[in-house]
Coordinates of C-alpha atoms in Angstrom, one line a residue:
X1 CA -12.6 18.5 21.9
X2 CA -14.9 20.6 19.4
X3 CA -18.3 20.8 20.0
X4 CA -20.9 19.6 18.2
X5 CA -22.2 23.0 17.3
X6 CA -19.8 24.8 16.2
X7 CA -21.5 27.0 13.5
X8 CA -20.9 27.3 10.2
X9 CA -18.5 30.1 8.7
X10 CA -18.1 31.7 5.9
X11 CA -15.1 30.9 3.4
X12 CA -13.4 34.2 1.0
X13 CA -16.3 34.6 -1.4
X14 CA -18.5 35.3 1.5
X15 CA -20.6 31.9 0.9
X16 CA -21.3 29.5 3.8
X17 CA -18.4 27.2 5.1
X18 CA -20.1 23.5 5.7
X19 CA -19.8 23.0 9.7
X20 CA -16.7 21.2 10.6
X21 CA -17.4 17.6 11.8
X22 CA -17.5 16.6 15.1
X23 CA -14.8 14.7 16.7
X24 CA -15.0 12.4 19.6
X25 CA -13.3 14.1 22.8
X26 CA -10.2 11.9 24.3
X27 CA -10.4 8.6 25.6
X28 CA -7.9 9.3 27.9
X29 CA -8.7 12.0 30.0
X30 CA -6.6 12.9 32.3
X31 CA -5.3 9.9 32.9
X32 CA -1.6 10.4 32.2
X33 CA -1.8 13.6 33.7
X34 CA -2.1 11.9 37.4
X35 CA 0.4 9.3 36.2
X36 CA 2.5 8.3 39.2
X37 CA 6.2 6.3 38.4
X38 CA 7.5 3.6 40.8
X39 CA 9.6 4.8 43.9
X40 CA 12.9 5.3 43.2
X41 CA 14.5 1.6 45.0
X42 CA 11.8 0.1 42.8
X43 CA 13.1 1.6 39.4
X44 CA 16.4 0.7 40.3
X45 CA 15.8 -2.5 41.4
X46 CA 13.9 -3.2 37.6
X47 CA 16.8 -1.8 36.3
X48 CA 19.4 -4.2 38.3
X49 CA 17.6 -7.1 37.4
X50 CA 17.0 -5.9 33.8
X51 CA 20.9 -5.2 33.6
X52 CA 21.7 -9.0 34.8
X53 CA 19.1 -10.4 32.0
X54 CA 21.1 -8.4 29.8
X55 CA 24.2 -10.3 29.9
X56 CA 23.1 -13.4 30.4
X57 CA 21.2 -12.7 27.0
X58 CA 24.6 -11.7 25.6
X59 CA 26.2 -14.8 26.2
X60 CA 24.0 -16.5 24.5
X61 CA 24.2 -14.3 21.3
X62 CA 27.9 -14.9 21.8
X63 CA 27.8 -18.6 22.0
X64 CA 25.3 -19.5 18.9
X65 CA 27.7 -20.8 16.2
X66 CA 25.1 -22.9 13.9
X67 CA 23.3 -20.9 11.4
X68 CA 19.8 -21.8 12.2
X69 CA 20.6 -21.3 15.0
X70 CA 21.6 -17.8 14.7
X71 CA 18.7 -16.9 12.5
X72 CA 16.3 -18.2 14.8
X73 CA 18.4 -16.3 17.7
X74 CA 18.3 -13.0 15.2
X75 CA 14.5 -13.1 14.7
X76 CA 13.2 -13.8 18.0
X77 CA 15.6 -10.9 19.7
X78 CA 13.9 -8.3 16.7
X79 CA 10.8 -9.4 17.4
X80 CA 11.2 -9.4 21.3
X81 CA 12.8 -5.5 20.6
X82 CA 16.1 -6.8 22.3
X83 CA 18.4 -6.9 18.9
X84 CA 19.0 -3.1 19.7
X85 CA 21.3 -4.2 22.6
X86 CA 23.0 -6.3 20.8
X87 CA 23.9 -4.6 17.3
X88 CA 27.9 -5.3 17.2
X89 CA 27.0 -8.9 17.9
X90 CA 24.3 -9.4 15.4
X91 CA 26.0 -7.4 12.7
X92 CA 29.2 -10.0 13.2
X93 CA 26.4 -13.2 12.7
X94 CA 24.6 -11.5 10.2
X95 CA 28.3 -11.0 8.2
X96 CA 28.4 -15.0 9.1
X97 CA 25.1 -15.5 7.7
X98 CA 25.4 -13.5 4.3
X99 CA 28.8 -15.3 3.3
X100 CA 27.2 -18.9 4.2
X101 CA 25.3 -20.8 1.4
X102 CA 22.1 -22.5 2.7
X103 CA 20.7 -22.6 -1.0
X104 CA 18.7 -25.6 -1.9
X105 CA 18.3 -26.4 1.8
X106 CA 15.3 -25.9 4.1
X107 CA 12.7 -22.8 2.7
X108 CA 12.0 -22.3 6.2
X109 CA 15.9 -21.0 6.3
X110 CA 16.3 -20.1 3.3
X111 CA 13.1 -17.1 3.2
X112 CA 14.7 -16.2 6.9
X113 CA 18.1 -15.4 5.8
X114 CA 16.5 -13.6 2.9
X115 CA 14.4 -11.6 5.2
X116 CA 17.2 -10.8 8.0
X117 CA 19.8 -9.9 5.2
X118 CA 17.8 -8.0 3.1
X119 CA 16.0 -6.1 6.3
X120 CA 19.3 -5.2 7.6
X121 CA 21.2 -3.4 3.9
X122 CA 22.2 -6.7 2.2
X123 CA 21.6 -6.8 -1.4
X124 CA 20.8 -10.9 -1.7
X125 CA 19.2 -12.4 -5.4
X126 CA 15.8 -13.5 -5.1
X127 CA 16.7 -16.0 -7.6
X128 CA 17.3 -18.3 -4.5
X129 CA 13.5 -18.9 -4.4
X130 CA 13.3 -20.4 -8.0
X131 CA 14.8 -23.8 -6.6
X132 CA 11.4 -24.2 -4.4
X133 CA 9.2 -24.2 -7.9
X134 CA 8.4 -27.6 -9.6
X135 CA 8.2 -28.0 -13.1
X136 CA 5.0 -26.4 -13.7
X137 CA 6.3 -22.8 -11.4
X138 CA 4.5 -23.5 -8.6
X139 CA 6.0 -23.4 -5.1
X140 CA 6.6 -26.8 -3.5
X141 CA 5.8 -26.6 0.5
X142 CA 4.3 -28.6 3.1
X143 CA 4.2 -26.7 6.5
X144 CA 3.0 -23.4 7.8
X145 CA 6.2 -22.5 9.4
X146 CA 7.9 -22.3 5.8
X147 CA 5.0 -20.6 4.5
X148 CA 4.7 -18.2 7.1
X149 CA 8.5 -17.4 6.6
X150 CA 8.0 -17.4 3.1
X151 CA 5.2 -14.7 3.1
X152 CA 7.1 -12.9 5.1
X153 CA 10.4 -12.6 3.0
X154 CA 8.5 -12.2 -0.2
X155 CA 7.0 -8.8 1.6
X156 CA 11.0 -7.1 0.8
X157 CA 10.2 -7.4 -2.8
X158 CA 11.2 -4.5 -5.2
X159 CA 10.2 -4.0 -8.8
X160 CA 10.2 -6.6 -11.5
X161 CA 10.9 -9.4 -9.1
X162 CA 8.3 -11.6 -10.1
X163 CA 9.1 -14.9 -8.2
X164 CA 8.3 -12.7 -4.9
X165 CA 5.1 -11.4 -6.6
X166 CA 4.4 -14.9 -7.0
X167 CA 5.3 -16.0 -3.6
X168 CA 2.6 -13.1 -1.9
X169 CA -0.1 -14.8 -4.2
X170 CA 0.5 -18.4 -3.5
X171 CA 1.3 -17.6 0.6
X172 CA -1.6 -15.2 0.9
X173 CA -3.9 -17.8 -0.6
X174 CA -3.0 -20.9 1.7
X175 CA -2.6 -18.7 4.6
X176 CA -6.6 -17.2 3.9
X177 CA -7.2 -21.3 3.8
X178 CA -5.6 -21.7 6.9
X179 CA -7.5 -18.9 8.5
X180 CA -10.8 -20.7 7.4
X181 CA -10.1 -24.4 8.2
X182 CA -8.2 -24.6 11.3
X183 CA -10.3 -23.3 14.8
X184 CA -7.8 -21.8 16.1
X185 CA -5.4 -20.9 13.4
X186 CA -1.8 -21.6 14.3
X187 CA 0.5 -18.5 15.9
X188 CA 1.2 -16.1 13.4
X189 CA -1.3 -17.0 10.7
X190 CA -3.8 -13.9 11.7
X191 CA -1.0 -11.5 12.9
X192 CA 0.5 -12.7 8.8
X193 CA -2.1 -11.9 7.1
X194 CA -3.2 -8.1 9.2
X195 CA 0.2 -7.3 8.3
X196 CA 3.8 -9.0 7.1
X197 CA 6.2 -9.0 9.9
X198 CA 8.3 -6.5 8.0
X199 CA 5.5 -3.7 7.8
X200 CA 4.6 -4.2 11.4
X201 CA 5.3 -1.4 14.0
X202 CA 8.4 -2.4 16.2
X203 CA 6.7 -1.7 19.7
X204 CA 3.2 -3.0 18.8
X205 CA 5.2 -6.5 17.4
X206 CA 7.4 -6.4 20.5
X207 CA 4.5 -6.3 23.0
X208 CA 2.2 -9.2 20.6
X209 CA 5.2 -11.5 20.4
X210 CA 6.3 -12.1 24.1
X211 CA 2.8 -13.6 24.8
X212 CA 3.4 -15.6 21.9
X213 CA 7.3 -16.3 22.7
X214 CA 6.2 -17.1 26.3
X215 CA 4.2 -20.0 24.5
X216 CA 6.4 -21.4 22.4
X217 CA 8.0 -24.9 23.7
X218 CA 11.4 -24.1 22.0
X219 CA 11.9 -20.6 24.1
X220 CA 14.4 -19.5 25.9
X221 CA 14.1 -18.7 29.9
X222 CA 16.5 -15.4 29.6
X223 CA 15.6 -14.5 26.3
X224 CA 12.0 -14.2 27.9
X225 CA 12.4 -12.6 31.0
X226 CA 14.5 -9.7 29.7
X227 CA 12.0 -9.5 26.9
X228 CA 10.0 -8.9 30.1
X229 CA 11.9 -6.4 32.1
X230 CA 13.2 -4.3 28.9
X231 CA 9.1 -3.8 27.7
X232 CA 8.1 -2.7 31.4
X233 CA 11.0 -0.5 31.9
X234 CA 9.9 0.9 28.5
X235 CA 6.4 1.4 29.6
X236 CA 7.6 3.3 32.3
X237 CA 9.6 5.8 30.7
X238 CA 6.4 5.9 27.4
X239 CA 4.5 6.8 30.3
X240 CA 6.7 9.9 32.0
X241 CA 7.0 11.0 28.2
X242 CA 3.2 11.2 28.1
X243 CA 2.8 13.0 31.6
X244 CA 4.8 15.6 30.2
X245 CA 3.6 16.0 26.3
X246 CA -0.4 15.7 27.8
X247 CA 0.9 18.8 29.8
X248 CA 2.6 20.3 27.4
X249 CA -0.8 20.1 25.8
X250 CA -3.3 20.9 27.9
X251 CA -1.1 24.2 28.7
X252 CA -1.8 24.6 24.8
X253 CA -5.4 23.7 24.6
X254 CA -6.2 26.0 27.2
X255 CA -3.8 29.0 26.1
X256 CA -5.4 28.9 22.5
X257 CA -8.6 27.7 23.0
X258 CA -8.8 25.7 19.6
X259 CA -11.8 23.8 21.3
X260 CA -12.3 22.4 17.2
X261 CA -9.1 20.5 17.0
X262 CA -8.7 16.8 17.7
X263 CA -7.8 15.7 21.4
X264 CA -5.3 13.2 20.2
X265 CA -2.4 13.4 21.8
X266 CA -2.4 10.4 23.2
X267 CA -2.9 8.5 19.8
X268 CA 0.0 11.1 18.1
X269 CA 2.5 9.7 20.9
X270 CA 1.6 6.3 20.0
X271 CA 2.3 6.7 16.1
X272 CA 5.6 8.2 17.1
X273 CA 6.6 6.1 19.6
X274 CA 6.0 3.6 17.0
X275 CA 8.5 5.1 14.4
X276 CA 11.1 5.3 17.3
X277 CA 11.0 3.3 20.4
X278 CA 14.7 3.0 21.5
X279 CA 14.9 4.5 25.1
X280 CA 18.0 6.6 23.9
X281 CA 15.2 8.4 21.4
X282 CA 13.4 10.3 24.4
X283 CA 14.0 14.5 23.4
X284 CA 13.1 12.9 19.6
X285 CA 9.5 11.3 20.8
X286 CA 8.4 14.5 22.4
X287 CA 9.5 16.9 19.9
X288 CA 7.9 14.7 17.0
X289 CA 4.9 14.5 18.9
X290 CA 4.5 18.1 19.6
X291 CA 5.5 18.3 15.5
X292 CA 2.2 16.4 15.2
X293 CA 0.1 18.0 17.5
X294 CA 0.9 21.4 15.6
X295 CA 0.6 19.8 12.2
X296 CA -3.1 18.4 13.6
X297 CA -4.0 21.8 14.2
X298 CA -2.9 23.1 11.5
X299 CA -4.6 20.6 9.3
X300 CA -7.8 21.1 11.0
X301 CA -7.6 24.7 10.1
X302 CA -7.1 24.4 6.7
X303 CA -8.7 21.8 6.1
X304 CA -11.8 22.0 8.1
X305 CA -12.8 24.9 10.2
X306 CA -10.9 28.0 8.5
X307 CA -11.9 30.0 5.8
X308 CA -9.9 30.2 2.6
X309 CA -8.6 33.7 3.9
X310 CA -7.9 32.7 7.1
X311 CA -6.3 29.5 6.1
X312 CA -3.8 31.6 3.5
X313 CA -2.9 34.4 6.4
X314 CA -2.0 31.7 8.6
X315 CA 0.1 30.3 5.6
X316 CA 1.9 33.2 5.0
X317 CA 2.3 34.0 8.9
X318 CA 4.3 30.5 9.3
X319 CA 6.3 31.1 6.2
X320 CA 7.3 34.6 7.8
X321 CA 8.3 32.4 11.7
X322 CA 7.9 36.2 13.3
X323 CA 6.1 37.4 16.4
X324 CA 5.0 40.3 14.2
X325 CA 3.0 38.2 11.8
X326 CA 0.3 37.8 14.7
X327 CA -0.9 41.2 13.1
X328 CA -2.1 39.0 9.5
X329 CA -4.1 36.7 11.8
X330 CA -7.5 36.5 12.6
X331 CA -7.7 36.8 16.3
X332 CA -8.8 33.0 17.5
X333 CA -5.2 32.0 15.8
X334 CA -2.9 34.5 17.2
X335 CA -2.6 32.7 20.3
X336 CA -2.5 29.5 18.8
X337 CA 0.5 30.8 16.4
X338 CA 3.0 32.4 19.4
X339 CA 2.4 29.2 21.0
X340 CA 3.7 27.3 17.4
X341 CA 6.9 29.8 18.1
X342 CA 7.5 29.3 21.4
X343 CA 6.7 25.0 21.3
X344 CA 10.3 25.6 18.5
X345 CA 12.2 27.6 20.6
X346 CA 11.6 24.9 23.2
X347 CA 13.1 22.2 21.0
X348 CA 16.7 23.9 21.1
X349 CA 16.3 22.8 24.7
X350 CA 15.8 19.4 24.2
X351 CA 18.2 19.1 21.3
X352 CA 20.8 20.8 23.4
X353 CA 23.4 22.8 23.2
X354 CA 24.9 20.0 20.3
X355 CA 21.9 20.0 18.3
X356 CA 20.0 23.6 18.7
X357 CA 21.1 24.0 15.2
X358 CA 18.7 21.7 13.7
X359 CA 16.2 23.4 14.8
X360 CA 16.3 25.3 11.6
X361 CA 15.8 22.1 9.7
X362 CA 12.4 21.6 12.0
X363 CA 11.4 24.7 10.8
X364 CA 11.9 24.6 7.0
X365 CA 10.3 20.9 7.7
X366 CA 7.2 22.1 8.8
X367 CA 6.2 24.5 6.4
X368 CA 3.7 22.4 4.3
X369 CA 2.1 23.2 0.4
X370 CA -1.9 23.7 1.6
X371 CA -2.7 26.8 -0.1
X372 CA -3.2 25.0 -3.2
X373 CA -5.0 22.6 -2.1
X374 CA -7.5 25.1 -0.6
X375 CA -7.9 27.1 -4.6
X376 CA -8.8 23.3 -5.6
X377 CA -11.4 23.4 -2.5
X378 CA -12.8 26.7 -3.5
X379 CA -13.0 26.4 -7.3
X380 CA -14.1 22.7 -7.1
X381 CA -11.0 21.7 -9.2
X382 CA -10.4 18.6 -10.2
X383 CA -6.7 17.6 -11.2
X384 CA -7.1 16.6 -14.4
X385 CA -4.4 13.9 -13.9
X386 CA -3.2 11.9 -10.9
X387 CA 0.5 12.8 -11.6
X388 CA -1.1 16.3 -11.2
X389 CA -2.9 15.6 -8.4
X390 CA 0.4 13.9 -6.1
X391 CA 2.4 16.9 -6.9
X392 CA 0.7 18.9 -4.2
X393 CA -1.6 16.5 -2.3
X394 CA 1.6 14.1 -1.9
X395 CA 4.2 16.8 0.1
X396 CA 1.2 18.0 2.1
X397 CA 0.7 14.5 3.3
X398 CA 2.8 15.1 6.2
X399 CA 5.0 12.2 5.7
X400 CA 8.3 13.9 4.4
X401 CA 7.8 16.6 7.5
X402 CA 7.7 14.2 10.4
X403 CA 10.4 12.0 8.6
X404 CA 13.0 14.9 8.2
X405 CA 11.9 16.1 11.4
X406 CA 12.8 12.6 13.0
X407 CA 16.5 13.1 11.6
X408 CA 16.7 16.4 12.3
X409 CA 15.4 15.6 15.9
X410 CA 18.1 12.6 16.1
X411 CA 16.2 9.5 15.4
X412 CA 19.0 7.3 13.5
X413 CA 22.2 10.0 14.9
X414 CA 22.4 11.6 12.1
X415 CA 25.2 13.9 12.3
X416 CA 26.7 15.1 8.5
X417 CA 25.0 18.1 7.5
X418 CA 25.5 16.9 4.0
X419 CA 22.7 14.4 5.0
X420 CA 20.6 16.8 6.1
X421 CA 20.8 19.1 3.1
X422 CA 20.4 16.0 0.6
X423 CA 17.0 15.0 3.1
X424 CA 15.5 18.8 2.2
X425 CA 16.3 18.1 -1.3
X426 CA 13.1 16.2 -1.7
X427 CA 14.9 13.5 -2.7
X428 CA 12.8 10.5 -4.4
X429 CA 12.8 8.4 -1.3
X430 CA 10.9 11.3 0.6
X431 CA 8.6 11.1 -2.6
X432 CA 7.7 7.7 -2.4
X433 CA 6.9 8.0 1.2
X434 CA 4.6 11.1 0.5
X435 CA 2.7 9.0 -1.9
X436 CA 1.9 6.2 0.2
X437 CA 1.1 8.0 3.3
X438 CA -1.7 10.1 0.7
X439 CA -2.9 6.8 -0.7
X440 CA -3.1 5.1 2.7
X441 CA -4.9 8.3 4.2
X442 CA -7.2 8.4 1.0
X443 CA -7.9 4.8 1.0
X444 CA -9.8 5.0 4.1
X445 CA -10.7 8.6 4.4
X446 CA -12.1 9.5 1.1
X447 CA -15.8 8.5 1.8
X448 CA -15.9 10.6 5.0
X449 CA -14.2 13.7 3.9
X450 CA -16.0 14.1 0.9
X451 CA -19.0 14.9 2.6
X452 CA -17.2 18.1 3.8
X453 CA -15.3 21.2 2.0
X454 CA -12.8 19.1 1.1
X455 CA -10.7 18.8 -2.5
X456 CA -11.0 15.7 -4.3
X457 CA -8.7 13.1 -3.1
X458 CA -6.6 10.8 -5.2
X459 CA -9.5 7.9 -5.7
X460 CA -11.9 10.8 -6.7
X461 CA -8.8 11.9 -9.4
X462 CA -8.3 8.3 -11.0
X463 CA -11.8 8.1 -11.2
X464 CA -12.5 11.0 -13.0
X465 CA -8.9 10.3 -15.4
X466 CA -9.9 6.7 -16.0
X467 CA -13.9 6.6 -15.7
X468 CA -13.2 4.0 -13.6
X469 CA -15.8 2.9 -10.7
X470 CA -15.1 4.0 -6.9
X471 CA -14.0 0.1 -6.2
X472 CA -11.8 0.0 -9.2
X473 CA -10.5 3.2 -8.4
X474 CA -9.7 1.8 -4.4
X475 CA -8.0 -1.3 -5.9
X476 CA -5.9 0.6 -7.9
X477 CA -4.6 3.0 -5.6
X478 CA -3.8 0.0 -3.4
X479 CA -1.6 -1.5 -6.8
X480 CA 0.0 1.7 -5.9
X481 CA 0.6 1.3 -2.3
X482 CA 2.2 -1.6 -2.9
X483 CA 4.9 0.0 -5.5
X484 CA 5.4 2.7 -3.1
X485 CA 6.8 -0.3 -0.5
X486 CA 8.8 -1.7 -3.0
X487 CA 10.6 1.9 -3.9
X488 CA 11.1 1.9 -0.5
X489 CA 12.6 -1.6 0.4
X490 CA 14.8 -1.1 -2.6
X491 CA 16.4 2.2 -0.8
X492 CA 17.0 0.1 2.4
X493 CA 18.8 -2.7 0.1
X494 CA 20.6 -0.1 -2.3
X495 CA 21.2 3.2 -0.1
X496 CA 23.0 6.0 -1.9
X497 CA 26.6 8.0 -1.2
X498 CA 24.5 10.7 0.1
X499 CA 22.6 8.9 3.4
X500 CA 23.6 6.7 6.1
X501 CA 21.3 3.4 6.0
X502 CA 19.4 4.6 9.1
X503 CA 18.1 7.6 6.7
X504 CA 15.6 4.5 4.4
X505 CA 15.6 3.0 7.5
X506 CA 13.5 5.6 9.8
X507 CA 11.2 6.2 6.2
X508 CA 10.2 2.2 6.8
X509 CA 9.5 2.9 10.4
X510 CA 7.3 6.0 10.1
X511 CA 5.6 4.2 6.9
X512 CA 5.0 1.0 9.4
X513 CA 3.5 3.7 11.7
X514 CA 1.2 4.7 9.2
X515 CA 0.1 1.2 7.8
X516 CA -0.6 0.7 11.7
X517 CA -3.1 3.9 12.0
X518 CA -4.8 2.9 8.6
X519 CA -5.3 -0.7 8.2
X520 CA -9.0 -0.7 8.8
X521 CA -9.8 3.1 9.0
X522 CA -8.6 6.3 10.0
X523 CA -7.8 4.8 13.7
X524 CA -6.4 8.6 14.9
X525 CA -9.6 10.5 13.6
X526 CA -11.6 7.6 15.0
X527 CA -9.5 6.5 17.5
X528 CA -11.3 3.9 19.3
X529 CA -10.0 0.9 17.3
X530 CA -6.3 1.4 18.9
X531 CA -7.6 2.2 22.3
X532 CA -6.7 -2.1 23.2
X533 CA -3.3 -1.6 21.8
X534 CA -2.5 2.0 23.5
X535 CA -3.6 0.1 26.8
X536 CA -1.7 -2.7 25.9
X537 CA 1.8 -0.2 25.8
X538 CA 1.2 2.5 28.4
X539 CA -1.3 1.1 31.2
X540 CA -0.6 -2.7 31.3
X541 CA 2.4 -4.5 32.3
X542 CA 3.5 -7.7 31.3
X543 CA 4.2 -10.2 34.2

C-alpha cells in the first residue's frame, strides 16, 4: 500500500517529481493468507463424484448425432468450461459439423456453426449470412435467440467483411431496444451487449452461465451438476494457488519495502487465471502472476515514483540480470532487484527439470522499452505521429511479455523451440496484441494519468496529429480496437507454418483478460469494480 504522503522527488534535471498518486491498499487482506482447504476424505470425495459426472457427461457427447444437437451440446459445454474434457470428442463433431451444409436453414444454426467453426481454426465464408438479407440488404429475423447468436458470430469478423460489419450494427441496435423495452431483459441480452461471448473471459463466462444453465427449461441434469463439481473443485485449487502467490508476496513486500507499489495481487491472479484456467495450467498461473507482480513494480517505478535516473539504472541493471548490478541502483531498489533474480531462479523449479530452459525465454520476455518513454516524459515530447507513438508505447504495453511468457511458462504445451524463437521475433500477431492492450489501457486511463509525470498517451497523440477533439479522438482509438480484434481472429482462422493454433489462441485469451479489466475503467488500479466477480471465483461456491 503506498501512503498518501509520500513526498515529492526530484527527477534528473534536479526539478521537483509530482507526488505519485495514492492507491487504495488491498481489499483482501489477509484473507487468502489464512485460507484453509477441505480435509483430505472431503477433497476426494468431490473428486469421486466429480469423476462419475464426468463420464456420464461423456456419454452424452458420444451419443449426440443431430447437428443442432451437437452445436447446442458444443456451446453449452464451452460455456459451462467442460469442452476441455472432452477435446477428442468435440474435435470429431466439430469435423461433422464443418462438412454438413445447414445453409439457408435456421440463422439461429447457421451464426452457431459459424461461431464454433471459426472459434476453433476453421476458415468458413461469411457469405453464408447474405441469404438472411431481403432485397433491400437488411437482415430478416424475428427472435432474440437468432439475434443473440447472430451478434455473437458477427463478433469473429476480420477485415473487409462487411456483411458482419453489418450484422454488429443491426444486432447491437435491436439488442440496445431490447435492453430498453423488456423489464427484465431476456438471458443473455445484458451479458451480449457488456461483452460478445467470444471476447468474454473463460472463468468469469463459466461461473455467469451455470446460474443461467441451471435456469434454462431445456438443461441437462449431468451437464449441470458436473458443471457444478468441476467450478468448485476449481475454486479450490484458484484458492491454494493464491495462499501461496499472497505469500510469495508478502515475503516480497516486506523484503523490499516498495510501500508505493500497488497491493494487487489478488486482482493480477484473477487476470491470469482468466488467460488460463485449465487445472493442468497451475506452475503457469503462479509464475505469470509473479511476472505481473514484478512488471507492476516496475511500472510504478518508472512510471510514477522514480526519477528519470533512477528509472534508467534500474533499466540497465535488468538488461545486465547480474547480482553485481545492485551496485548501479539507488539503495530503496537493490533489494527489490535480487528479489526480481531470485523470483526467476524460482521458476526453473516450477518449470522443472523439462522446462528450466525456458526460463531464458522469461527473461528476454521481461525486459521492456521504458527508457524512451521516460525522454518523452522529461522533454514533454509529443510523437508527432501515432505510428510513432505505437512503436514504443505499444511493446511497453506489457501484452507481448505476459503472452510469450505464458508459452514459455507452458500455457498451450508448446514444445518446438522453433515456436519459441518465431514468438521473440515480434511477429505481427504479438503487434496487434500490443496495440490493443495500449489503446484499451489509454482509453480509460488517459484522463487520470495525465494529471501526473506521465508522456502523452495515444488519445493525446491523434489529438494533436489530427486536431481532433478528446471525444473524437476516444472514438477513434476505439475504431482501432476493433481492427486490432479482427487482426487477431484472422490469426486464429489462418495460423501460420511457424505456430501451433494454441500460439493465436492464448493471444485471444490474455486480450479477453484485458477487455475484462478495462470495460468500464482501469478495474486493477481501481479495483473495487471486480471485487463481486473475484468473490464470485475464489470465496463463493456454487451449490
Amino acid at each position: 500500500m503506498m501512503a498518501a504522503t509520500t513526498p515529492a522527488r526530484s527527477n534528473a534535471e534536479g526539478a521537483p517529481k509530482a507526488p505519485p498518486p495514492s492507491f487504495h491498499p488491498s481489499l483482501w487482506g489477509d484473507f487468502f493468507l489464512t485460507y484453509q482447504p477441505p480435509t483430505a476424505p472431503k477433497h476426494a470425495c468431490m473428486r469421486a463424484k466429480a469423476d462419475l459426472s464426468r463420464e456420464e457427461v461423456r456419454k452424452i457427447v458420444k451419443s449426440t448425432n443431430e447437428l443442432p444437437k451437437m452445436l447446442d451440446l458444443i456451446i453449452t459445454l464451452q460455456r459451462l468450461g467442460l469442452d476441455i474434457y472432452y477435446e477428442n470428442e468435440i474435435n470429431e463433431l466439430l469435423h461433422i459439423i464443418y462438412n454438413s451444409d445447414i445453409r439457408g436453414e435456421d440463422l439461429h444454426f447457421v451464426s452457431l456453426r459459424f461461431y464454433l467453426l471459426r472459434k476453433n481454426g476453421y476458415d468458413v465464408s461469411a457469405d453464408v449470412f447474405l441469404g438472411f438479407k431481403d432485397d433491400e440488404g437488411n437482415f430478416v429475423v424475428n427472435n432474440i435467440r437468432s439475434i443473440l447468436s447472430l451478434y455473437d458470430a458477427a463478433y469473429l469478423r476480420t477485415h473487409g467483411e462487411k456483411v458482419l460489419d453489418e450484422a454488429i450494427t443491426f444486432t447491437t441496435s435491436h439488442l440496445e431496444g431490447v435492453l430498453q423495452q423488456l423489464s427484465p431483459p431476456p438471458n443473455g441480452v445484458y451479458l451480449a451487449l457488456e461483452a460478445p461471448l467470444f471476447r468474454r473471459a473463460r472463468i468469469v463466462e463459466m461461473r455467469n452461465y451455470i446460474p443461467i444453465y441451471e435456469n434454462d427449461p431445456t438443461k441437462d441434469e449431468s451437464i449441470l451438476e458436473f458443471a457444478k463439481l468441476n467450478f468448485n473443485l476449481l475454486q479450490l485449487l484458484y484458492c491454494e494457488e493464491l495462499n501461496k502467490i499472497t505469500l510469495w508476496w508478502e515475503e516480497l513486500h516486506h523484503e523490499s519495502k516498495l510501500g508505493f507499489s500497488r497491493d494487487r495481487i489478488v486482482e493480477m491472479y484473477f487476470w491470469m487465471n482468466g488467460a488460463c484456467y485449465e487445472p493442468q495450467y497451475s506452475h503457469s498461473r503462479i509464475i505469470l502472476t509473479k511476472m505481473t507482480a514484478v512488471m507492476t513494480i516496475l511500472d510504478d517505478i518508472f512510471d510514477t515514483y522514480g526519477t528519470t535516473e533512477e528509472s534508467m539504472q534500474l533499466a540497465e541493471a535488468i538488461n545486465r540480470w547480474d547480482e553485481s548490478a545492485t551496485e548501479l541502483l539507488p539503495s530503496y531498489i537493490k533489494t527489490f532487484y535480487l528479489y526480481l533474480l531470485k523470483t526467476f531462479r524460482s521458476f526453473e523449479d516450477e518449470l522443472g527439470p523439462g522446462k528450466r530452459y525456458r526460463v531464458l525465454y522469461l527473461k528476454e520476455a521481461a525486459i521492456q522499452a521504458y527508457t524512451k518513454e521516460l525522454k518523452w516524459r522529461d522533454e514533454n515530447y509529443v510523437p508527432k505521429t501515432l505510428d510513432e507513438h505505437l512503436e514504443v508505447s505499444a511493446r511497453s504495453s506489457g501484452g507481448f511479455t505476459l503472452t510469450s511468457a505464458s508459452l514459455f511458462a507452458g500455457v498451450g504445451d508448446i514444445v518446438s523451440n522453433d515456436t519459441f524463437e518465431w514468438v521473440l521475433s515480434y511477429p505481427q500477431l504479438f503487434k496487434s496484441f500490443d496495440i490493443f492492450v495500449r489503446f484499451s489501457n489509454d482509453i480509460v486511463s488517459s484522463q487520470r494519468e495525465q494529471t501526473g509525470d506521465h508522456y502523452v498517451s495515444t488519445i493525446q497523440c491523434y489529438m494533436e496529429e489530427h486536431g481532433a477533439t478528446m471525444h473524437d479522438a476516444r472514438e477513434k482509438i476505439k475504431e482501432l480496437v476493433e481492427d486490432s480484434w479482427k487482426d487477431m481472429v484472422r490469426y486464429c482462422v489462418a495460423p501460420t507454418k511457424q505456430q501451433a493454433l494454441a500460439v493465436p489462441r492464448t493471444v485471444v485469451n490474455f486480450a479477453r483478460t484485458v477487455n475484462n479489466m478495462y470495460k468500464h475503467g482501469d478495474a486493477f488500479t481501481s479495483s473495487h469494480d471486480i471485487k463481486e466477480m473475484i468473490t464470485l471465483l475464489y470465496v463463493e461456491p456454487v451449490f
